[in-house]
Short mmCIF file of C-alpha atoms in Angstrom, two decimals:
data_model
loop_
_atom_site.label_atom_id
_atom_site.label_comp_id
_atom_site.label_asym_id
_atom_site.label_seq_id
_atom_site.Cartn_x
_atom_site.Cartn_y
_atom_site.Cartn_z
CA MET A 263 -37.53 -252.94 126.23
CA LYS A 264 -39.52 -249.72 125.98
CA VAL A 265 -43.30 -249.79 126.45
CA PHE A 266 -45.89 -247.33 125.20
CA GLY A 267 -49.65 -247.73 125.20
CA VAL A 268 -52.52 -246.84 122.92
CA VAL A 269 -55.83 -246.45 124.75
CA GLY A 270 -59.31 -245.17 124.05
CA TRP A 271 -62.93 -246.17 124.09
CA LYS A 272 -64.46 -248.89 121.91
CA ASN A 273 -64.45 -248.15 118.16
CA SER A 274 -62.12 -245.19 118.50
CA GLY A 275 -59.60 -246.61 116.02
CA LYS A 276 -56.97 -248.03 118.39
CA THR A 277 -56.28 -251.20 116.42
CA THR A 278 -56.03 -249.39 113.08
CA LEU A 279 -53.60 -246.88 114.59
CA VAL A 280 -51.49 -249.61 116.24
CA GLU A 281 -51.29 -251.45 112.91
CA ARG A 282 -50.15 -248.26 111.15
CA LEU A 283 -47.64 -247.47 113.93
CA VAL A 284 -46.09 -250.93 113.75
CA THR A 285 -45.63 -250.50 109.99
CA GLU A 286 -44.16 -246.99 110.42
CA ILE A 287 -41.81 -247.81 113.29
CA THR A 288 -40.52 -251.09 111.86
CA ALA A 289 -39.85 -249.27 108.56
CA ARG A 290 -37.50 -247.05 110.60
CA GLY A 291 -35.45 -250.11 111.53
CA LEU A 292 -36.75 -250.75 115.06
CA THR A 293 -38.13 -254.05 116.34
CA VAL A 294 -41.70 -253.87 117.62
CA SER A 295 -44.02 -256.29 119.40
CA THR A 296 -47.57 -255.72 120.59
CA ILE A 297 -49.85 -256.77 123.42
CA LYS A 298 -53.60 -256.48 122.89
CA ARG A 299 -55.97 -256.54 125.88
CA ALA A 300 -59.25 -258.29 125.06
CA HIS A 301 -62.28 -257.57 127.23
CA HIS A 302 -64.11 -260.67 126.13
CA ARG A 303 -63.39 -264.34 126.25
CA VAL A 304 -60.96 -265.10 123.46
CA ASP A 305 -59.72 -268.36 122.00
CA VAL A 306 -56.96 -268.42 119.40
CA ASP A 307 -57.50 -272.11 118.83
CA GLN A 308 -60.27 -273.87 116.89
CA GLU A 309 -62.50 -276.51 118.40
CA GLY A 310 -61.58 -279.96 117.17
CA THR A 311 -57.94 -279.25 116.28
CA ASP A 312 -55.27 -281.38 117.92
CA SER A 313 -54.02 -278.48 120.07
CA TRP A 314 -57.59 -277.64 121.14
CA ARG A 315 -58.06 -281.30 122.12
CA HIS A 316 -54.85 -281.15 124.22
CA ARG A 317 -56.20 -278.12 126.12
CA ALA A 318 -59.65 -279.66 126.49
CA ALA A 319 -57.98 -282.74 128.00
CA GLY A 320 -56.46 -280.54 130.71
CA ALA A 321 -53.02 -279.44 129.51
CA ARG A 322 -51.98 -276.27 131.37
CA GLU A 323 -49.94 -275.01 128.41
CA VAL A 324 -50.04 -276.03 124.76
CA MET A 325 -47.47 -274.85 122.27
CA LEU A 326 -48.44 -274.96 118.62
CA ALA A 327 -45.46 -274.82 116.27
CA SER A 328 -45.02 -274.72 112.51
CA SER A 329 -42.34 -273.65 110.06
CA THR A 330 -43.68 -270.07 110.07
CA ARG A 331 -44.67 -269.33 113.71
CA TRP A 332 -45.33 -270.71 117.13
CA ALA A 333 -47.92 -269.83 119.74
CA LEU A 334 -48.06 -270.68 123.41
CA MET A 335 -51.49 -270.95 125.00
CA HIS A 336 -51.61 -270.86 128.78
CA GLU A 337 -54.81 -271.78 130.57
CA LEU A 338 -55.33 -269.58 133.62
CA GLY A 339 -57.73 -271.93 135.39
CA ASP A 340 -58.14 -270.44 138.88
CA GLU A 341 -55.18 -268.04 138.45
CA GLU A 342 -55.75 -264.30 138.30
CA GLU A 343 -55.29 -262.57 134.98
CA PRO A 344 -51.61 -261.57 134.88
CA PRO A 345 -50.76 -257.88 135.13
CA LEU A 346 -49.12 -256.13 132.20
CA ASP A 347 -45.65 -256.43 133.79
CA GLY A 348 -46.09 -260.20 134.04
CA LEU A 349 -47.02 -260.44 130.37
CA LEU A 350 -44.14 -258.22 129.30
CA ALA A 351 -41.71 -260.43 131.24
CA ARG A 352 -42.73 -263.39 129.03
CA MET A 353 -41.94 -261.59 125.77
CA THR A 354 -38.75 -261.76 123.74
CA PRO A 355 -36.94 -258.42 124.05
CA VAL A 356 -37.51 -255.88 121.27
CA ASP A 357 -36.96 -252.15 120.96
CA LEU A 358 -40.61 -251.23 121.61
CA VAL A 359 -43.74 -252.97 122.81
CA ILE A 360 -46.94 -251.19 121.86
CA VAL A 361 -49.70 -252.05 124.30
CA GLU A 362 -53.28 -251.71 123.09
CA GLY A 363 -55.65 -251.40 126.01
CA PHE A 364 -54.62 -251.81 129.65
CA LYS A 365 -55.83 -248.24 130.19
CA ARG A 366 -55.63 -248.56 133.97
CA SER A 367 -51.96 -249.64 133.97
CA ARG A 368 -49.36 -247.02 134.84
CA HIS A 369 -47.28 -247.00 131.62
CA ASP A 370 -47.22 -243.95 129.33
CA LYS A 371 -49.98 -243.86 126.75
CA LEU A 372 -51.45 -242.13 123.72
CA GLU A 373 -55.22 -241.69 123.81
CA VAL A 374 -57.17 -242.23 120.60
CA HIS A 375 -60.33 -240.12 120.51
CA ARG A 376 -62.93 -239.90 117.74
CA ALA A 377 -65.80 -237.43 117.89
CA GLU A 378 -68.31 -239.99 116.61
CA SER A 379 -67.28 -242.65 119.16
CA GLY A 380 -67.98 -240.30 122.06
CA GLY A 381 -66.70 -241.17 125.49
CA THR A 382 -65.05 -238.87 127.94
CA LEU A 383 -61.40 -238.03 127.49
CA LEU A 384 -59.23 -240.32 129.60
CA ALA A 385 -56.51 -237.65 129.53
CA ARG A 386 -58.56 -235.44 131.85
CA GLU A 387 -58.12 -237.96 134.68
CA ASP A 388 -54.95 -239.87 133.75
CA ALA A 389 -51.53 -238.22 133.82
CA THR A 390 -49.98 -241.24 132.06
CA VAL A 391 -51.79 -240.16 128.88
CA ARG A 392 -48.93 -238.22 127.28
CA ALA A 393 -50.76 -237.13 124.09
CA ILE A 394 -54.03 -237.46 122.20
CA ALA A 395 -54.60 -238.51 118.59
CA THR A 396 -57.96 -237.30 117.37
CA ASP A 397 -60.14 -236.31 114.43
CA THR A 398 -61.64 -233.29 116.18
CA ALA A 399 -60.63 -230.06 117.88
CA LEU A 400 -60.08 -230.46 121.61
CA PRO A 401 -59.76 -227.99 124.46
CA ASP A 402 -56.25 -227.34 125.75
CA LEU A 403 -55.36 -230.28 127.96
CA GLY A 404 -51.71 -229.37 128.44
CA ARG A 405 -50.60 -232.25 126.21
CA PRO A 406 -49.84 -232.62 122.53
CA VAL A 407 -52.87 -233.17 120.29
CA LEU A 408 -52.15 -234.81 116.94
CA SER A 409 -54.26 -235.72 113.96
CA LEU A 410 -55.21 -239.40 113.88
CA ASP A 411 -53.92 -239.47 110.31
CA ASP A 412 -50.47 -238.13 111.24
CA VAL A 413 -48.96 -241.56 111.79
CA ALA A 414 -45.37 -240.34 111.25
CA GLY A 415 -45.90 -237.54 113.80
CA ILE A 416 -47.45 -239.94 116.31
CA ALA A 417 -44.53 -242.33 115.80
CA ASP A 418 -42.09 -239.43 116.32
CA LEU A 419 -43.83 -238.56 119.59
CA ILE A 420 -43.79 -242.17 120.86
CA LEU A 421 -40.13 -242.63 119.96
CA ALA A 422 -39.22 -239.34 121.64
CA GLU A 423 -41.20 -240.24 124.79
CA THR A 424 -39.51 -243.64 125.02
CA GLY A 425 -36.02 -242.38 124.22
CA LEU A 426 -35.90 -244.35 120.97
CA GLY A 427 -35.99 -241.31 118.69
CA ARG A 428 -33.02 -241.13 116.35
#
């Protein structure tokens, strides 16, 4: 399973780009999964549902299953948040996992940078940032700089970097 990240500061367009990349890369016949790092408390369940009640009662894991999907919720309790490698190990193998966030992890990444969002360029300090997708001109950073709207070009770069290019 190949892994490539998409990082950037808040409101830079990471999620929109990941969504467009998944569409582009799956249209090329590859299987893709994603991991999204949330910096806030998140709950995929709704208070009052049966599965929420199971968790509230103390179940360590609750699997919710239907005819269209299943989801496994694992309560960390006193456990540390798992590292990216630990999360990847739990996933079903695919051709490519696109990781949104986890900017401090050591996997290769694409930085999303928007002029209006501000924020310093992560690429200046992080050698794992292999390229930058942006809506503005940037100084030479010794890495490819692509237009944020060039989804096919960004996909080409990611597939080449991961060895999945055909």
